Every structure is written in structure tokens, then in C-alpha cells.
């Protein structure tokens, strides 16, 4: 049996607003499936229409091996910011998401 190489991608949304949550997500694909994402037309979601994003998510979920996300509300960010920078808060949560993946 061959070795399966995995690629994990992480992104966040809502880092800039002073109110509201920040959401961080991780998804994992097999290296062999990387070309499938290009065929779907995956790119920065801000460059896609809402209709295209809705079309792509159906196809992306067929390729993704595993995904997870965390939502950090504004009050929690404020509480954490008393001790850590926003970069540190984000890095901690990304680390938690990556460590929580079933696929290693």
C-alpha cells in the first residue's frame, strides 16, 4: 500500500471587524486530488459570485477528505486579547484545528 500525501489548507474570515465572530476553517485533501480543485475552478471566494460559491461547495465536498471549523465570538476575542495578540489567538485556534484532524 502506497503512502497517501495530504494537503491541509487553513483560512479565516472576520478577522478585521471590531464586532462579530471570527471563523477559522481547515480542510484536508489527498495530494492526488489537488488537480480536481483546479478543475472545479476553486479560488479565493471573494472572486466568485454567490451562485458560483454555492455550485462549487457541492463539488468541493466530494474532494475534501476532512474539514473542521471554529467560530470565535467577539467577547471571547476581547477576553483573549487581554493576554495574547490576535495573531497568537488565530495561531492557537489553527493549531487546535490541525491537531483535531482525524487524518494525520
JSON list of C-alpha atoms in Angstrom, two decimals:
[
{"chain": "A", "resi": 1, "resn": "UNK", "atom": "CA", "xyz": [0.00, 0.00, 0.00]},
{"chain": "A", "resi": 2, "resn": "UNK", "atom": "CA", "xyz": [1.38, 3.39, -1.03]},
{"chain": "A", "resi": 3, "resn": "UNK", "atom": "CA", "xyz": [1.80, 6.43, 1.16]},
{"chain": "A", "resi": 4, "resn": "UNK", "atom": "CA", "xyz": [-1.04, 8.94, 1.00]},
{"chain": "A", "resi": 5, "resn": "UNK", "atom": "CA", "xyz": [0.22, 12.53, 0.95]},
{"chain": "A", "resi": 6, "resn": "UNK", "atom": "CA", "xyz": [-2.24, 15.03, 2.40]},
{"chain": "A", "resi": 7, "resn": "UNK", "atom": "CA", "xyz": [-2.57, 18.77, 1.95]},
{"chain": "A", "resi": 8, "resn": "UNK", "atom": "CA", "xyz": [-4.32, 20.86, 4.60]},
{"chain": "A", "resi": 9, "resn": "UNK", "atom": "CA", "xyz": [-5.48, 24.39, 3.93]},
{"chain": "A", "resi": 10, "resn": "UNK", "atom": "CA", "xyz": [-6.49, 26.94, 6.55]},
{"chain": "A", "resi": 11, "resn": "UNK", "atom": "CA", "xyz": [-8.32, 30.25, 6.17]},
{"chain": "A", "resi": 12, "resn": "UNK", "atom": "CA", "xyz": [-10.19, 32.71, 8.32]},
{"chain": "A", "resi": 13, "resn": "UNK", "atom": "CA", "xyz": [-12.97, 35.21, 7.88]},
{"chain": "A", "resi": 14, "resn": "UNK", "atom": "CA", "xyz": [-14.00, 38.06, 10.11]},
{"chain": "A", "resi": 15, "resn": "UNK", "atom": "CA", "xyz": [-10.56, 38.98, 11.41]},
{"chain": "A", "resi": 16, "resn": "UNK", "atom": "CA", "xyz": [-10.98, 42.65, 10.60]},
{"chain": "A", "resi": 17, "resn": "UNK", "atom": "CA", "xyz": [-14.38, 43.54, 12.11]},
{"chain": "A", "resi": 18, "resn": "UNK", "atom": "CA", "xyz": [-14.43, 45.03, 15.59]},
{"chain": "A", "resi": 19, "resn": "UNK", "atom": "CA", "xyz": [-17.69, 43.17, 16.34]},
{"chain": "A", "resi": 20, "resn": "UNK", "atom": "CA", "xyz": [-18.89, 39.78, 15.32]},
{"chain": "A", "resi": 21, "resn": "UNK", "atom": "CA", "xyz": [-17.21, 36.41, 15.17]},
{"chain": "A", "resi": 22, "resn": "UNK", "atom": "CA", "xyz": [-14.04, 35.26, 13.51]},
{"chain": "A", "resi": 23, "resn": "UNK", "atom": "CA", "xyz": [-14.39, 31.87, 11.80]},
{"chain": "A", "resi": 24, "resn": "UNK", "atom": "CA", "xyz": [-11.35, 29.71, 11.04]},
{"chain": "A", "resi": 25, "resn": "UNK", "atom": "CA", "xyz": [-11.61, 26.60, 8.91]},
{"chain": "A", "resi": 26, "resn": "UNK", "atom": "CA", "xyz": [-9.29, 23.80, 7.83]},
{"chain": "A", "resi": 27, "resn": "UNK", "atom": "CA", "xyz": [-9.83, 21.32, 5.03]},
{"chain": "A", "resi": 28, "resn": "UNK", "atom": "CA", "xyz": [-7.73, 18.36, 4.01]},
{"chain": "A", "resi": 29, "resn": "UNK", "atom": "CA", "xyz": [-7.38, 16.68, 0.61]},
{"chain": "A", "resi": 30, "resn": "UNK", "atom": "CA", "xyz": [-5.22, 13.93, -0.79]},
{"chain": "A", "resi": 31, "resn": "UNK", "atom": "CA", "xyz": [-2.36, 15.25, -2.92]},
{"chain": "A", "resi": 32, "resn": "UNK", "atom": "CA", "xyz": [-3.67, 13.15, -5.84]},
{"chain": "A", "resi": 33, "resn": "UNK", "atom": "CA", "xyz": [-6.93, 15.15, -5.74]},
{"chain": "A", "resi": 34, "resn": "UNK", "atom": "CA", "xyz": [-5.28, 18.57, -5.98]},
{"chain": "A", "resi": 35, "resn": "UNK", "atom": "CA", "xyz": [-5.99, 18.85, -9.72]},
{"chain": "A", "resi": 36, "resn": "UNK", "atom": "CA", "xyz": [-9.69, 18.21, -9.09]},
{"chain": "A", "resi": 37, "resn": "UNK", "atom": "CA", "xyz": [-9.92, 21.52, -7.22]},
{"chain": "A", "resi": 38, "resn": "UNK", "atom": "CA", "xyz": [-8.46, 23.34, -10.22]},
{"chain": "A", "resi": 39, "resn": "UNK", "atom": "CA", "xyz": [-10.98, 21.61, -12.48]},
{"chain": "A", "resi": 40, "resn": "UNK", "atom": "CA", "xyz": [-13.81, 22.81, -10.21]},
{"chain": "A", "resi": 41, "resn": "UNK", "atom": "CA", "xyz": [-12.43, 26.35, -10.51]},
{"chain": "A", "resi": 42, "resn": "UNK", "atom": "CA", "xyz": [-11.57, 26.85, -6.84]},
{"chain": "A", "resi": 43, "resn": "UNK", "atom": "CA", "xyz": [-10.04, 30.23, -6.00]},
{"chain": "A", "resi": 44, "resn": "UNK", "atom": "CA", "xyz": [-10.49, 32.99, -3.45]},
{"chain": "A", "resi": 45, "resn": "UNK", "atom": "CA", "xyz": [-14.19, 33.05, -2.63]},
{"chain": "A", "resi": 46, "resn": "UNK", "atom": "CA", "xyz": [-14.22, 36.86, -2.82]},
{"chain": "A", "resi": 47, "resn": "UNK", "atom": "CA", "xyz": [-13.57, 36.47, -6.55]},
{"chain": "A", "resi": 48, "resn": "UNK", "atom": "CA", "xyz": [-16.66, 34.27, -7.05]},
{"chain": "A", "resi": 49, "resn": "UNK", "atom": "CA", "xyz": [-20.34, 35.10, -7.23]},
{"chain": "A", "resi": 50, "resn": "UNK", "atom": "CA", "xyz": [-22.64, 33.70, -4.56]},
{"chain": "A", "resi": 51, "resn": "UNK", "atom": "CA", "xyz": [-24.14, 31.34, -7.14]},
{"chain": "A", "resi": 52, "resn": "UNK", "atom": "CA", "xyz": [-20.68, 30.05, -8.14]},
{"chain": "A", "resi": 53, "resn": "UNK", "atom": "CA", "xyz": [-19.68, 29.54, -4.48]},
{"chain": "A", "resi": 54, "resn": "UNK", "atom": "CA", "xyz": [-22.86, 27.50, -3.93]},
{"chain": "A", "resi": 55, "resn": "UNK", "atom": "CA", "xyz": [-22.11, 25.39, -7.02]},
{"chain": "A", "resi": 56, "resn": "UNK", "atom": "CA", "xyz": [-18.51, 24.82, -6.00]},
{"chain": "A", "resi": 57, "resn": "UNK", "atom": "CA", "xyz": [-19.18, 23.76, -2.41]},
{"chain": "A", "resi": 58, "resn": "UNK", "atom": "CA", "xyz": [-21.10, 20.72, -3.61]},
{"chain": "A", "resi": 59, "resn": "UNK", "atom": "CA", "xyz": [-18.17, 19.66, -5.79]},
{"chain": "A", "resi": 60, "resn": "UNK", "atom": "CA", "xyz": [-15.50, 20.59, -3.23]},
{"chain": "A", "resi": 61, "resn": "UNK", "atom": "CA", "xyz": [-17.11, 18.41, -0.56]},
{"chain": "A", "resi": 62, "resn": "UNK", "atom": "CA", "xyz": [-16.75, 15.43, -2.90]},
{"chain": "A", "resi": 63, "resn": "UNK", "atom": "CA", "xyz": [-12.97, 16.01, -2.97]},
{"chain": "A", "resi": 64, "resn": "UNK", "atom": "CA", "xyz": [-12.27, 17.06, 0.63]},
{"chain": "A", "resi": 65, "resn": "UNK", "atom": "CA", "xyz": [-11.25, 14.21, 2.87]},
{"chain": "A", "resi": 66, "resn": "UNK", "atom": "CA", "xyz": [-11.94, 16.07, 6.10]},
{"chain": "A", "resi": 67, "resn": "UNK", "atom": "CA", "xyz": [-12.79, 19.57, 7.29]},
{"chain": "A", "resi": 68, "resn": "UNK", "atom": "CA", "xyz": [-13.42, 21.39, 10.54]},
{"chain": "A", "resi": 69, "resn": "UNK", "atom": "CA", "xyz": [-14.01, 24.94, 11.72]},
{"chain": "A", "resi": 70, "resn": "UNK", "atom": "CA", "xyz": [-14.20, 27.04, 14.85]},
{"chain": "A", "resi": 71, "resn": "UNK", "atom": "CA", "xyz": [-16.22, 30.20, 15.48]},
{"chain": "A", "resi": 72, "resn": "UNK", "atom": "CA", "xyz": [-14.74, 32.66, 17.98]},
{"chain": "A", "resi": 73, "resn": "UNK", "atom": "CA", "xyz": [-17.22, 35.29, 19.12]},
{"chain": "A", "resi": 74, "resn": "UNK", "atom": "CA", "xyz": [-16.22, 38.90, 19.74]},
{"chain": "A", "resi": 75, "resn": "UNK", "atom": "CA", "xyz": [-16.45, 38.58, 23.55]},
{"chain": "A", "resi": 76, "resn": "UNK", "atom": "CA", "xyz": [-14.04, 35.64, 23.54]},
{"chain": "A", "resi": 77, "resn": "UNK", "atom": "CA", "xyz": [-11.63, 37.51, 21.27]},
{"chain": "A", "resi": 78, "resn": "UNK", "atom": "CA", "xyz": [-11.76, 40.50, 23.65]},
{"chain": "A", "resi": 79, "resn": "UNK", "atom": "CA", "xyz": [-11.08, 38.24, 26.64]},
{"chain": "A", "resi": 80, "resn": "UNK", "atom": "CA", "xyz": [-8.16, 36.51, 24.93]},
{"chain": "A", "resi": 81, "resn": "UNK", "atom": "CA", "xyz": [-6.73, 39.81, 23.69]},
{"chain": "A", "resi": 82, "resn": "UNK", "atom": "CA", "xyz": [-6.04, 40.76, 27.32]},
{"chain": "A", "resi": 83, "resn": "UNK", "atom": "CA", "xyz": [-3.23, 38.16, 27.26]},
{"chain": "A", "resi": 84, "resn": "UNK", "atom": "CA", "xyz": [-2.46, 37.45, 23.59]},
{"chain": "A", "resi": 85, "resn": "UNK", "atom": "CA", "xyz": [-2.23, 39.21, 20.26]},
{"chain": "A", "resi": 86, "resn": "UNK", "atom": "CA", "xyz": [-4.84, 38.50, 17.60]},
{"chain": "A", "resi": 87, "resn": "UNK", "atom": "CA", "xyz": [-2.14, 36.65, 15.64]},
{"chain": "A", "resi": 88, "resn": "UNK", "atom": "CA", "xyz": [-1.49, 34.41, 18.67]},
{"chain": "A", "resi": 89, "resn": "UNK", "atom": "CA", "xyz": [-5.22, 33.76, 19.15]},
{"chain": "A", "resi": 90, "resn": "UNK", "atom": "CA", "xyz": [-5.54, 32.79, 15.49]},
{"chain": "A", "resi": 91, "resn": "UNK", "atom": "CA", "xyz": [-2.42, 30.59, 15.62]},
{"chain": "A", "resi": 92, "resn": "UNK", "atom": "CA", "xyz": [-3.70, 28.78, 18.75]},
{"chain": "A", "resi": 93, "resn": "UNK", "atom": "CA", "xyz": [-7.03, 28.00, 17.10]},
{"chain": "A", "resi": 94, "resn": "UNK", "atom": "CA", "xyz": [-5.40, 26.92, 13.84]},
{"chain": "A", "resi": 95, "resn": "UNK", "atom": "CA", "xyz": [-3.14, 24.59, 15.81]},
{"chain": "A", "resi": 96, "resn": "UNK", "atom": "CA", "xyz": [-6.19, 23.16, 17.57]},
{"chain": "A", "resi": 97, "resn": "UNK", "atom": "CA", "xyz": [-7.98, 22.55, 14.28]},
{"chain": "A", "resi": 98, "resn": "UNK", "atom": "CA", "xyz": [-4.96, 20.86, 12.73]},
{"chain": "A", "resi": 99, "resn": "UNK", "atom": "CA", "xyz": [-4.35, 18.71, 15.81]},
{"chain": "A", "resi": 100, "resn": "UNK", "atom": "CA", "xyz": [-8.02, 17.77, 15.83]},
{"chain": "A", "resi": 101, "resn": "UNK", "atom": "CA", "xyz": [-7.95, 16.29, 12.32]},
{"chain": "A", "resi": 102, "resn": "UNK", "atom": "CA", "xyz": [-8.62, 12.56, 12.36]},
{"chain": "A", "resi": 103, "resn": "UNK", "atom": "CA", "xyz": [-6.31, 12.12, 9.39]},
{"chain": "A", "resi": 104, "resn": "UNK", "atom": "CA", "xyz": [-2.69, 12.68, 10.38]}
]
